[in-house]
Tab-separated table of C-alpha atoms in Angstrom:
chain	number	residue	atom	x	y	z
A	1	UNK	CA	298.742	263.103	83.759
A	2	UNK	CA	295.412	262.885	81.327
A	3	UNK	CA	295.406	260.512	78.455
A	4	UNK	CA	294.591	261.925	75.792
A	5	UNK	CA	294.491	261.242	72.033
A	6	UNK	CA	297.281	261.663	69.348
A	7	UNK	CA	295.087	265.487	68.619
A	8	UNK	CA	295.549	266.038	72.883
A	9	UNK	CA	291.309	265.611	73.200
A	10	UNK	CA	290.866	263.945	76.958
A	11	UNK	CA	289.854	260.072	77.180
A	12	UNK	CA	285.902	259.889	77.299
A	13	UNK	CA	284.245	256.898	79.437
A	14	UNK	CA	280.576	256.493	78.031
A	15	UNK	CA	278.274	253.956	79.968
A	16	UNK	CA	275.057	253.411	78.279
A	17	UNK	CA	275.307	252.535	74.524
A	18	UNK	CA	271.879	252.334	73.900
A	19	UNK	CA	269.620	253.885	70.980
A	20	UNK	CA	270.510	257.674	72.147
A	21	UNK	CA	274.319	256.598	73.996
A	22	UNK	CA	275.522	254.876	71.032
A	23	UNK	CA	275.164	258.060	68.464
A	24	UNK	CA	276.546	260.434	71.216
A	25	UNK	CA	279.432	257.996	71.753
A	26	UNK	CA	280.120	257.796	68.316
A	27	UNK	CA	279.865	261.319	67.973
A	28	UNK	CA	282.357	262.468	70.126
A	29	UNK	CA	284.901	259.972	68.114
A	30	UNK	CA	283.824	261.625	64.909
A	31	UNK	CA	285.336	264.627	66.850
A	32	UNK	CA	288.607	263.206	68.078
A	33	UNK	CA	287.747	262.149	71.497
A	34	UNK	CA	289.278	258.904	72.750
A	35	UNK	CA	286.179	256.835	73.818
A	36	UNK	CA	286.308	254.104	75.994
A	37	UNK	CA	282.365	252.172	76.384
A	38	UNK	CA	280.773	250.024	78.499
A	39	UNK	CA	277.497	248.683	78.262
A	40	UNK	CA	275.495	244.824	79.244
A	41	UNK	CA	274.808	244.615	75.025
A	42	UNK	CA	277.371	243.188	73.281
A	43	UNK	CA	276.314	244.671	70.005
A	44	UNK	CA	276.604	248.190	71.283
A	45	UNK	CA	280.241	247.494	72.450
A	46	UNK	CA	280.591	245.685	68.804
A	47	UNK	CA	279.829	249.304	66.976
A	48	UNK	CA	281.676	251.335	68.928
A	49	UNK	CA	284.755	249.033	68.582
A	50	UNK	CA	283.942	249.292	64.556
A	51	UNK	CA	283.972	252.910	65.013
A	52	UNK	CA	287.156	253.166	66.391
A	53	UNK	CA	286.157	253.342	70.055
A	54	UNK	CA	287.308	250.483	72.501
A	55	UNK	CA	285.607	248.340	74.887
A	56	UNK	CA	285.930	247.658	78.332
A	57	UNK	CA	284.537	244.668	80.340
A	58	UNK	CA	283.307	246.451	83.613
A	59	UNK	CA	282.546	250.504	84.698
A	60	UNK	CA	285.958	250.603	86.411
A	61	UNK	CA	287.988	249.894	83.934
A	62	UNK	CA	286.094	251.935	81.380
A	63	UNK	CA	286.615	254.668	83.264
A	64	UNK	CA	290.358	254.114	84.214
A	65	UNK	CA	292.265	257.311	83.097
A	66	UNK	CA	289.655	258.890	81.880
A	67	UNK	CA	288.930	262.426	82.006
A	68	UNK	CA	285.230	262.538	81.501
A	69	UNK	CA	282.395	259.927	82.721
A	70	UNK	CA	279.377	260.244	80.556
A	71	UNK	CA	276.302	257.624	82.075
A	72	UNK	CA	273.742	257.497	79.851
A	73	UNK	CA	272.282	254.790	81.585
A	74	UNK	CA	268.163	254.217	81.884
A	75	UNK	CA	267.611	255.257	85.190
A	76	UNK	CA	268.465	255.954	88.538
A	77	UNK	CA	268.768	252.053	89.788
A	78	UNK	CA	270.920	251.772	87.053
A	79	UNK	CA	273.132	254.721	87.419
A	80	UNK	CA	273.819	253.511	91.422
A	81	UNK	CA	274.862	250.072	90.039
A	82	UNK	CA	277.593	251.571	87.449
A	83	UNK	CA	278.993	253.873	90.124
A	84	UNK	CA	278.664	252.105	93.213
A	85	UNK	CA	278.905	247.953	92.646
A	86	UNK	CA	281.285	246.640	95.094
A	87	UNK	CA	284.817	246.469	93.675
A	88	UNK	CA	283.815	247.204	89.628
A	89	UNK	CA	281.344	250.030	89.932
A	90	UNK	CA	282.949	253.080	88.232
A	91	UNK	CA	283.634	255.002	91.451
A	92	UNK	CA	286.404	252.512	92.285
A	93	UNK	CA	288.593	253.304	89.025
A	94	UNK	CA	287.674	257.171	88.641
A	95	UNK	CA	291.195	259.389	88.066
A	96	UNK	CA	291.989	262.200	90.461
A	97	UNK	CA	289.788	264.928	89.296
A	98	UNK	CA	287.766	263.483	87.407
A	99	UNK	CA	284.254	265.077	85.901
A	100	UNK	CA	281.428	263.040	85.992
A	101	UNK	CA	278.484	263.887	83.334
A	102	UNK	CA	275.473	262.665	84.181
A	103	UNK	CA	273.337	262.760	81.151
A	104	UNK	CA	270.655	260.615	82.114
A	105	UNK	CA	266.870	261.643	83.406
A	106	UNK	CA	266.494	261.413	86.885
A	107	UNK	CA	264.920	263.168	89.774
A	108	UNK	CA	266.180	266.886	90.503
A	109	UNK	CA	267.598	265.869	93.868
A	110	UNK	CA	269.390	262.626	92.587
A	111	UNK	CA	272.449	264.301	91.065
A	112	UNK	CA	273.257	265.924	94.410
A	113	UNK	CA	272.711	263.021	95.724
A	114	UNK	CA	274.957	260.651	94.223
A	115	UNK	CA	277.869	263.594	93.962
A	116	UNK	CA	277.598	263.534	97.929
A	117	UNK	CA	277.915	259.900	98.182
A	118	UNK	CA	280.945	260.028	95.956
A	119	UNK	CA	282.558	262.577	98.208
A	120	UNK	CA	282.093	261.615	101.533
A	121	UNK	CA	281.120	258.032	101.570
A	122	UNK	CA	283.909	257.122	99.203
A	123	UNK	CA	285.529	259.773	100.316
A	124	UNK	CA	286.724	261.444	96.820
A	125	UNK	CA	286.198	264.853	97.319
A	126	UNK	CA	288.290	265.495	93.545
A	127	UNK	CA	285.166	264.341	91.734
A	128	UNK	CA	282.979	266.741	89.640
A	129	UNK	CA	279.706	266.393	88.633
A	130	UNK	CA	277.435	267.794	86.131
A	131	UNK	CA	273.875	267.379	85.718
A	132	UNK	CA	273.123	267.125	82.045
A	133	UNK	CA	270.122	265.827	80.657
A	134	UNK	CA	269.672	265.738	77.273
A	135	UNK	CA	266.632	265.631	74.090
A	136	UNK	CA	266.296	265.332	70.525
A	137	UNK	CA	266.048	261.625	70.161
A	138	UNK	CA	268.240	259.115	68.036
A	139	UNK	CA	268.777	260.452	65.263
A	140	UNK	CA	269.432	263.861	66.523
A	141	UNK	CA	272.312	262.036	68.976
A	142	UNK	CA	273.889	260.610	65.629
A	143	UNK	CA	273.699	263.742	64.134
A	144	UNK	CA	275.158	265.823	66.974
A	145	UNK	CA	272.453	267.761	67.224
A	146	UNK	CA	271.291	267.126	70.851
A	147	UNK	CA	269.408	270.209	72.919
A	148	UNK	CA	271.671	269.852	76.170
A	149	UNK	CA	270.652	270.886	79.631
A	150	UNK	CA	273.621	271.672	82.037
A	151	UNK	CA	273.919	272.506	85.238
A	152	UNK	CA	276.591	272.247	88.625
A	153	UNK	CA	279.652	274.032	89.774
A	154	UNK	CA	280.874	276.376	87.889
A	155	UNK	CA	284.503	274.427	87.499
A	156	UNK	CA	282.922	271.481	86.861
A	157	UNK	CA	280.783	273.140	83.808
A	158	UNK	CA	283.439	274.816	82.549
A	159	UNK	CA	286.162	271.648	82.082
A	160	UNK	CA	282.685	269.616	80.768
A	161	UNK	CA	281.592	272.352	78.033
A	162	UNK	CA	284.301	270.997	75.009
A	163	UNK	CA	282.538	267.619	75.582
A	164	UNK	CA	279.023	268.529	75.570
A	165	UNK	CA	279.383	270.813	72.709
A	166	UNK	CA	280.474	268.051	70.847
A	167	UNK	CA	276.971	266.340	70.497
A	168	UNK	CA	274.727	269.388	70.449
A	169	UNK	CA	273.148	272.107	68.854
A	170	UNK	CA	271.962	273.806	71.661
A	171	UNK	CA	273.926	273.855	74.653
A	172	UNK	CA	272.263	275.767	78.035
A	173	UNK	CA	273.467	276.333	81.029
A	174	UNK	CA	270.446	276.334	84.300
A	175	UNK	CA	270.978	278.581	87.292
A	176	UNK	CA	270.398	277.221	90.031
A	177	UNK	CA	272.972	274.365	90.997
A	178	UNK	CA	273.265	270.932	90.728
A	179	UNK	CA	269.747	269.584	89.794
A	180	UNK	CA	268.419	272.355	88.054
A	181	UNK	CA	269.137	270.687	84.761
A	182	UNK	CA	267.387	267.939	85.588
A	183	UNK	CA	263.828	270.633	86.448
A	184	UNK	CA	263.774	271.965	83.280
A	185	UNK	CA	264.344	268.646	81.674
A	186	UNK	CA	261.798	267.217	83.411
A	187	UNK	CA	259.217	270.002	83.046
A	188	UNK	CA	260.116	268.780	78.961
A	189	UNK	CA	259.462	265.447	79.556
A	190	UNK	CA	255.559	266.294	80.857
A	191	UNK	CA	255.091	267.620	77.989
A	192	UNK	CA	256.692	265.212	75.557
A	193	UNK	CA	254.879	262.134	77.348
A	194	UNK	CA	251.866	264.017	77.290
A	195	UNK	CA	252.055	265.113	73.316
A	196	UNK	CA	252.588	261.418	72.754
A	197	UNK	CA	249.625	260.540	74.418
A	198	UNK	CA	247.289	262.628	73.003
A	199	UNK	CA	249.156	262.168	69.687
A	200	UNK	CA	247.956	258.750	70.035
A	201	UNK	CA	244.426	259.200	71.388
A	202	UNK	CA	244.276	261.604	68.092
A	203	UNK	CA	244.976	259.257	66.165
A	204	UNK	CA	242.959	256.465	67.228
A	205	UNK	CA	240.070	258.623	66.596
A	206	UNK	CA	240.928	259.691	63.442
A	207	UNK	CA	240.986	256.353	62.397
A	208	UNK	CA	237.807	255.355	64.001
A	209	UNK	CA	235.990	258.033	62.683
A	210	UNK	CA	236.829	256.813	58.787
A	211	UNK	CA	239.153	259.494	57.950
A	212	UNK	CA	243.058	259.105	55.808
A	213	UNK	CA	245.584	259.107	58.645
A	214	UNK	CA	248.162	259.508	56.373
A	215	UNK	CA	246.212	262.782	54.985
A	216	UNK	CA	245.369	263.898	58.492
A	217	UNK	CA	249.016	263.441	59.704
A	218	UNK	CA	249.710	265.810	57.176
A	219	UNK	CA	247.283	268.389	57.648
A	220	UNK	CA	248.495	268.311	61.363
A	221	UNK	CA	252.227	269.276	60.256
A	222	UNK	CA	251.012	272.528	58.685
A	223	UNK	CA	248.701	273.443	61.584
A	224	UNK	CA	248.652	275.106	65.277
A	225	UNK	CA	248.043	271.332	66.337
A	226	UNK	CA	251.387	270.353	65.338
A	227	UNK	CA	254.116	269.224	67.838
A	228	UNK	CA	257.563	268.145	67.773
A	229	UNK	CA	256.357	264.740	68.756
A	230	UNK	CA	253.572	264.357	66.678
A	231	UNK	CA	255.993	264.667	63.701
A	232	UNK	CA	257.878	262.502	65.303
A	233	UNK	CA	256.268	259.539	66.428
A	234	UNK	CA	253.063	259.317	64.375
A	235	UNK	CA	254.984	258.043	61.612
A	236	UNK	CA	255.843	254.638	63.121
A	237	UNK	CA	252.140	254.730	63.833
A	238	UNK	CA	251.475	255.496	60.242
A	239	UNK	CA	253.717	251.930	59.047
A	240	UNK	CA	252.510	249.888	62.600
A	241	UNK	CA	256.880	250.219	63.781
A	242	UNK	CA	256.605	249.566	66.839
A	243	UNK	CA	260.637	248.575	67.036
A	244	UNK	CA	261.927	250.546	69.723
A	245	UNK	CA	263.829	253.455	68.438
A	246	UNK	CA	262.620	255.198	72.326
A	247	UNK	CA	260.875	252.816	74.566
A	248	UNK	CA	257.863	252.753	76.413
A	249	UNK	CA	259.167	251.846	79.427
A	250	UNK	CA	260.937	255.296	79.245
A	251	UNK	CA	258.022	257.309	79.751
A	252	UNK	CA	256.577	254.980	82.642
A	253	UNK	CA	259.862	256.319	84.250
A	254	UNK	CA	259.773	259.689	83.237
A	255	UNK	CA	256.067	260.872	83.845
A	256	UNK	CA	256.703	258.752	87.124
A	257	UNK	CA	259.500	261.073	88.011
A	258	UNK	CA	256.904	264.357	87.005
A	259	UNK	CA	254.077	263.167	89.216
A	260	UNK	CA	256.575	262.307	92.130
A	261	UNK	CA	257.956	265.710	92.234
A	262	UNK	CA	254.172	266.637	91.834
A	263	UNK	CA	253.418	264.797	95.326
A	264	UNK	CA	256.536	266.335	96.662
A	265	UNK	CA	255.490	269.939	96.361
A	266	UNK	CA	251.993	269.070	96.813
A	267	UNK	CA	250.852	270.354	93.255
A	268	UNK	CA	248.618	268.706	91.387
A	269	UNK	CA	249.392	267.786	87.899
A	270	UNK	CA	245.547	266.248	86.353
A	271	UNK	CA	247.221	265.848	82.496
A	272	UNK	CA	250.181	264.564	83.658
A	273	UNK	CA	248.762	262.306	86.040
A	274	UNK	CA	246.434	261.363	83.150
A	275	UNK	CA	249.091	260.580	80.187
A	276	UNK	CA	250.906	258.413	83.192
A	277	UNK	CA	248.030	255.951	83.389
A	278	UNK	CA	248.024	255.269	79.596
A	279	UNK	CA	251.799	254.638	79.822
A	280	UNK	CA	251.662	252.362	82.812
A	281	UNK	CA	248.359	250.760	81.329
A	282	UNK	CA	250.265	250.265	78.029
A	283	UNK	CA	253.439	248.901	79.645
A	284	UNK	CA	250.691	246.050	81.676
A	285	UNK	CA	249.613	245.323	78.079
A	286	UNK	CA	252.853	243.809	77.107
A	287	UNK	CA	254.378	246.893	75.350
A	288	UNK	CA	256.857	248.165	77.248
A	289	UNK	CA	260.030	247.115	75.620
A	290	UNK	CA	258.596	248.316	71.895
A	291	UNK	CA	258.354	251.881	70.873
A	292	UNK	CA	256.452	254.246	73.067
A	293	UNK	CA	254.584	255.213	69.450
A	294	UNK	CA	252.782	252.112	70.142
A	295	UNK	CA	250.893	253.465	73.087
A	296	UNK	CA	248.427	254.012	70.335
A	297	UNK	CA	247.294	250.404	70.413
A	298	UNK	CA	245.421	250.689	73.470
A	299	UNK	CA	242.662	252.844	72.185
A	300	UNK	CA	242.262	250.840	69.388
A	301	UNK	CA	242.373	246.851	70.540
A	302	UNK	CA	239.861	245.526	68.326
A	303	UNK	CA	242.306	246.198	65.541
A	304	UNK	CA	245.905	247.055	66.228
A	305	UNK	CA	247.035	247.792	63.025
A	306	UNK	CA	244.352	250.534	62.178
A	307	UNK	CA	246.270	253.364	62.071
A	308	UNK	CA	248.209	251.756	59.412
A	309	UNK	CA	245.407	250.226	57.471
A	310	UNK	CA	243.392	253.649	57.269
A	311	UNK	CA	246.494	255.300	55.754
A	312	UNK	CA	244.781	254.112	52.110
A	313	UNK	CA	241.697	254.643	52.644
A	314	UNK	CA	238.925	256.835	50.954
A	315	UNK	CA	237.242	259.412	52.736
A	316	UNK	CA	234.526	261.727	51.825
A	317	UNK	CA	236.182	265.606	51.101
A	318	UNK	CA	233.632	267.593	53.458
A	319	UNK	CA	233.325	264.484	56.164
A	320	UNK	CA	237.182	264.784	55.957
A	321	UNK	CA	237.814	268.803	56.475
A	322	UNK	CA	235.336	268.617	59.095
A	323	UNK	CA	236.463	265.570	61.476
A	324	UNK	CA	240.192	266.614	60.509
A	325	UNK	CA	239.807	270.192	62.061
A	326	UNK	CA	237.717	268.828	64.943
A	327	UNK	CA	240.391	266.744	66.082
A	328	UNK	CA	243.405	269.477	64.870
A	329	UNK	CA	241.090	271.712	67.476
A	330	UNK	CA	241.448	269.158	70.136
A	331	UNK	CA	245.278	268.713	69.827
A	332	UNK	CA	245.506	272.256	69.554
A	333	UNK	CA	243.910	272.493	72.934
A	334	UNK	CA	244.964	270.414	75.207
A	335	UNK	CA	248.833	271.023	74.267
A	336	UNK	CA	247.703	274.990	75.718
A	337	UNK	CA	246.771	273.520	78.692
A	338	UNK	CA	249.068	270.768	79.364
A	339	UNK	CA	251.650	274.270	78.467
A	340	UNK	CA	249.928	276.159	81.381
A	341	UNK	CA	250.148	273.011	83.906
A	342	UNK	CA	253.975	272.407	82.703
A	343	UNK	CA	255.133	275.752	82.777
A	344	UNK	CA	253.331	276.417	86.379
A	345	UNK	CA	254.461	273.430	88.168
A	346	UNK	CA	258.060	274.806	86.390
A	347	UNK	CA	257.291	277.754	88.231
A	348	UNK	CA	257.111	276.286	91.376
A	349	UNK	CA	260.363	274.732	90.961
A	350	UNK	CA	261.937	278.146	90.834
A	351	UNK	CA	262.164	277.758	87.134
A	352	UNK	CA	261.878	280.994	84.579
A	353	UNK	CA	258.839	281.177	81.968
A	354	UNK	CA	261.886	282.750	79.551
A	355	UNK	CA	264.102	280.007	79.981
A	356	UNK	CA	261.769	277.379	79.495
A	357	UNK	CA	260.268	278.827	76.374
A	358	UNK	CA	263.798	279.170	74.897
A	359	UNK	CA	265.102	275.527	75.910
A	360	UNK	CA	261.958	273.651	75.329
A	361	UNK	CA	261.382	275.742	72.242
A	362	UNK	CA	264.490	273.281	70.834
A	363	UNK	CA	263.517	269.953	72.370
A	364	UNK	CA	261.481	267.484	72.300
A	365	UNK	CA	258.428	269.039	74.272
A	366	UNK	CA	258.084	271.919	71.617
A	367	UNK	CA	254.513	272.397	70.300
A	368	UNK	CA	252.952	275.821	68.645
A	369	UNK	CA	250.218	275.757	71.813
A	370	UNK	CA	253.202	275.743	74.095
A	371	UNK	CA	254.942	278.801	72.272
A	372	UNK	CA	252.004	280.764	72.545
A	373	UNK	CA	250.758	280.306	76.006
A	374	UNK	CA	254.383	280.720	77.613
A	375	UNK	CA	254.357	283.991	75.491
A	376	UNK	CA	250.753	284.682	76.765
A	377	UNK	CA	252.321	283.688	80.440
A	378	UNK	CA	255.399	286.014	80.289
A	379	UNK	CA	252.929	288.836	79.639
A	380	UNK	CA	253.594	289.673	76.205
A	381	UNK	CA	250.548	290.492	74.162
A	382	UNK	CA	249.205	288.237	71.241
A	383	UNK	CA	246.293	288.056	69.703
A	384	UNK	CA	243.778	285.414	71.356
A	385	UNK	CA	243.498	282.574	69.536
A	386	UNK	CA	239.573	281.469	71.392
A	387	UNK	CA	238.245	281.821	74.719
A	388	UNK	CA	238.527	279.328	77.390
A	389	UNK	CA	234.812	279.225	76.968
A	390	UNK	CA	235.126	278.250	73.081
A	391	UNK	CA	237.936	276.040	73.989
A	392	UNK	CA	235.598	273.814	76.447
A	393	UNK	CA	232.425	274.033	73.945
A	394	UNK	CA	234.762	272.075	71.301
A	395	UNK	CA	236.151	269.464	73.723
A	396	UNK	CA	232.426	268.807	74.593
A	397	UNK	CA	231.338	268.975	71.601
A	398	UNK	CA	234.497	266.237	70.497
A	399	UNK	CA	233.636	263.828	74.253
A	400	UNK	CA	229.935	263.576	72.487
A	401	UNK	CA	230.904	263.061	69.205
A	402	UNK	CA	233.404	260.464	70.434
A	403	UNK	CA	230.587	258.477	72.701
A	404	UNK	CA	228.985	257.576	69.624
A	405	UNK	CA	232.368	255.377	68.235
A	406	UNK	CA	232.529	254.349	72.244
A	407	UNK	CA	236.162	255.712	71.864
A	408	UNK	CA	237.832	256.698	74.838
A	409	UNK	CA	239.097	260.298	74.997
A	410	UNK	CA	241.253	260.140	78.313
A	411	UNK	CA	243.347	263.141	77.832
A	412	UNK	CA	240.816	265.116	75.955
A	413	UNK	CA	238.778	264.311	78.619
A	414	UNK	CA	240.306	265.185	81.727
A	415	UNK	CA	241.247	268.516	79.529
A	416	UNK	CA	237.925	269.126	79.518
A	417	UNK	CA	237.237	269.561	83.331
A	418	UNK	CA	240.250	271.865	83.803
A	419	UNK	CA	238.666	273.787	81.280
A	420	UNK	CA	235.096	273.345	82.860
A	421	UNK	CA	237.049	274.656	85.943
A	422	UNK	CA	238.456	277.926	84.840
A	423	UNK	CA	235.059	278.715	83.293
A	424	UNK	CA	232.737	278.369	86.778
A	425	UNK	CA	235.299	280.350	87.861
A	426	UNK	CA	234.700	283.212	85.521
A	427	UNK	CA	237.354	282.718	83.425
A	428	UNK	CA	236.064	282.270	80.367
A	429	UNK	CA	236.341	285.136	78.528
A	430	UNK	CA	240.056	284.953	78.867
A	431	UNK	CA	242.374	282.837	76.890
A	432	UNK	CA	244.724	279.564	78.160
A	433	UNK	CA	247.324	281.557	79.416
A	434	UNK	CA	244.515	282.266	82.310
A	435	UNK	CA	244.439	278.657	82.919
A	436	UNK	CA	247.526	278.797	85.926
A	437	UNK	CA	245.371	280.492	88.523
A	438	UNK	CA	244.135	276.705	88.920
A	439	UNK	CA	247.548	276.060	90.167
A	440	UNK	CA	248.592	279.204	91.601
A	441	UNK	CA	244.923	280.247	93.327
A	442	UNK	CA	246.591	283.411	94.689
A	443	UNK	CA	247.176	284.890	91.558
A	444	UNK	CA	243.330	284.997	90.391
């Protein structure tokens, strides 16, 4: 029989009460789930209990007649110790049909997996699972506003779907089988972890080169260089936060799990690879448990709080307009082409162009470049916005300027030779969209 509460809503388990787990938790209480939590921070378990949510003191016996599993751990270690730790792990106290959601971001073959394990090693065949990665950060988790990613049986989906629509906006559901959730999310996360990188190179050199980058963060915001996490993460920049509302370490993880399905196909992914260097350089810096915002430090070590310090300063009007465009033109740039190498290696996966424009279009990898080029990639016509020729002239034009502050452009940079690339191939009268015959040679 499933316990339910006093409005008949099924008991909830949720492992993984950190900064995104906690609002979803306390999210689905707001909506008259019973919610049972686990997590290793006491405080977490402390707010759920003051939300009306109750703890337990090990995975099994959170989960113990419980319709739903939500993990929400931090990674795949982690999601193998909840489930499978000799004699508390969750798999030990699951009820007979029982649906597992697996909301955390993990490698597309993981989910299958650990479902196997479940079914033939501990020989509970009952068990659902659903791969269901999830974006929109913190505060969109509190709100209930999540973009959700879904995919698995079609039973499974279908029992999960009053849960998951509980804590999001947008809810899709990814042909393809178990795992295919976990593609598209992480074709998002290349280019989140990339738009924070070169969010953060921007930055550094806006500051370097004397200009307000309060002023230029704004200018950004009403510009084809803006990005969902530009908006999002400059800010802390802006007032040197570097408390971790998403943490570094997160992106170490998930541009590792990018470039390892990169290796596995055999596809090269140069921006990717590129952003994941500045991450795992950052995290070697100390700065892996603050706010992945703070990635910004490294191109600026003379004088960590720059970013912060240049927010009142006084800039020339014309010296202003002119270095603020320059590096709007850069951001504006390399999001097109980190779009094309995204959206291609998405290909490759089996993926759909339309799919991932409409999903990613509501998460946390959304940019303007990205819009266009996947429109530009699905064949509809737009109007060009510059040529891949004009588009390399500025980046070199930018790497020279830059050599003069000695400031590092690493993403701009290895930009740059894709674009150098596409036009010795005789590409350059075309636009970005033209970019994916450097992955996909047979289509040139």
């Amino acid at each position: 029989m499933t316990k339910a509460g006093v409005n008949g809503k099924p008991k909830v388990a949720f492992i993984g009460l950190g900064a995104m787990g906690r609002g979803m938790a306390i999210q689905l209480l707001s909506e008259g789930f019973p919610v049972s939590g686990f997590d290793v921070n006491p405080m977490s378990l402390e707010t759920l209990l003051a939300m009306g949510g109750t703890a337990a003191p090990s995975p099994r016996e959170c989960v113990h007649d419980a319709s739903f599993f939500i993990c929400m751990v931090a990674n795949a270690t982690q999601i193998e110790h909840v489930l499978f730790t000799e004699s508390v792990g969750a798999v030990f106290g699951l009820k007979k049909d029982a649906t597992i959601i697996l909301c955390s971001t993990v490698a597309p073959g993981f989910p299958q997996k650990i479902l196997d394990q479940i079914h033939h090693r501990f020989c509970r065949p009952d068990i659902n699972l659903v791969d269901c990665p999830v974006s929109g950060g913190t505060l969109r988790a509190a709100q209930g506003t999540l973009t959700i990613m879904s995919s698995g049986a079609q039973n499974a989906l279908r029992l999960a779907h009053p849960v998951l629509q509980s804590f999001s906006q947008a809810l899709y559901t990814i042909d393809g089988g178990l795992g295919s959730a976990s593609k598209v999310k992480l074709i998002n996360q290349h280019l989140a972890g990339v738009h924070i990188a070169i969010a953060a190179e921007a930055m550094g050199l806006a500051a370097t080169m004397g200009i307000n980058t309060k002023q230029f963060y704004d200018i950004v915001l009403k510009s084809p260089a803006h990005s969902w996490m530009f908006e999002n993460r400059v800010p802390h920049m802006l007032c040197n936060d570097w408390s971790p509302h998403s943490a570094l370490s997160i992106f170490v993880k998930d541009l590792r799990i990018v470039t390892s399905e990169g290796l596995n196909e055999n596809f090269p992914l140069y921006i990717a690879s590129a952003a994941e260097r500045l991450y795992q350089f950052a995290a070697r810096a100390g700065y892996e448990k603050e706010d992945d915002s703070g990635l910004v430090r490294i191109f600026i070590p003379q004088n960590l709080s720059l970013i912060s310090e240049a927010t009142h300063r006084e800039s020339h009007a014309a010296d202003h307009e002119r270095t603020s465009r320059m590096i709007c033109l850069i951001l504006s740039i390399v999001h097109g082409v980190a779009a094309v190498e995204a959206l291609s290696l998405g290909i490759k996966l089996g993926l759909s162009i339309k799919a991932l424009n409409s999903i990613i279009s509501n998460a946390a990898g959304a940019s303007k470049s990205f819009a266009a080029v996947a429109t530009a990639m699905m064949g509809q016509q737009i109007a060009p916005i510059r040529t891949l020729t004009q588009s390399r002239d500025i980046l070199k034009q930018a790497t020279v300027i830059a050599q003069t502050y000695d400031y590092p452009l690493q993403i701009t940079t290895t930009t740059l030779q894709l674009l150098q690339q596409a036009v010795a191939r005789g590409l350059g009268d075309q636009d970005q969209a033209a970019l994916h015959v450097l992955w996909n040679p047979l289509a040139l």
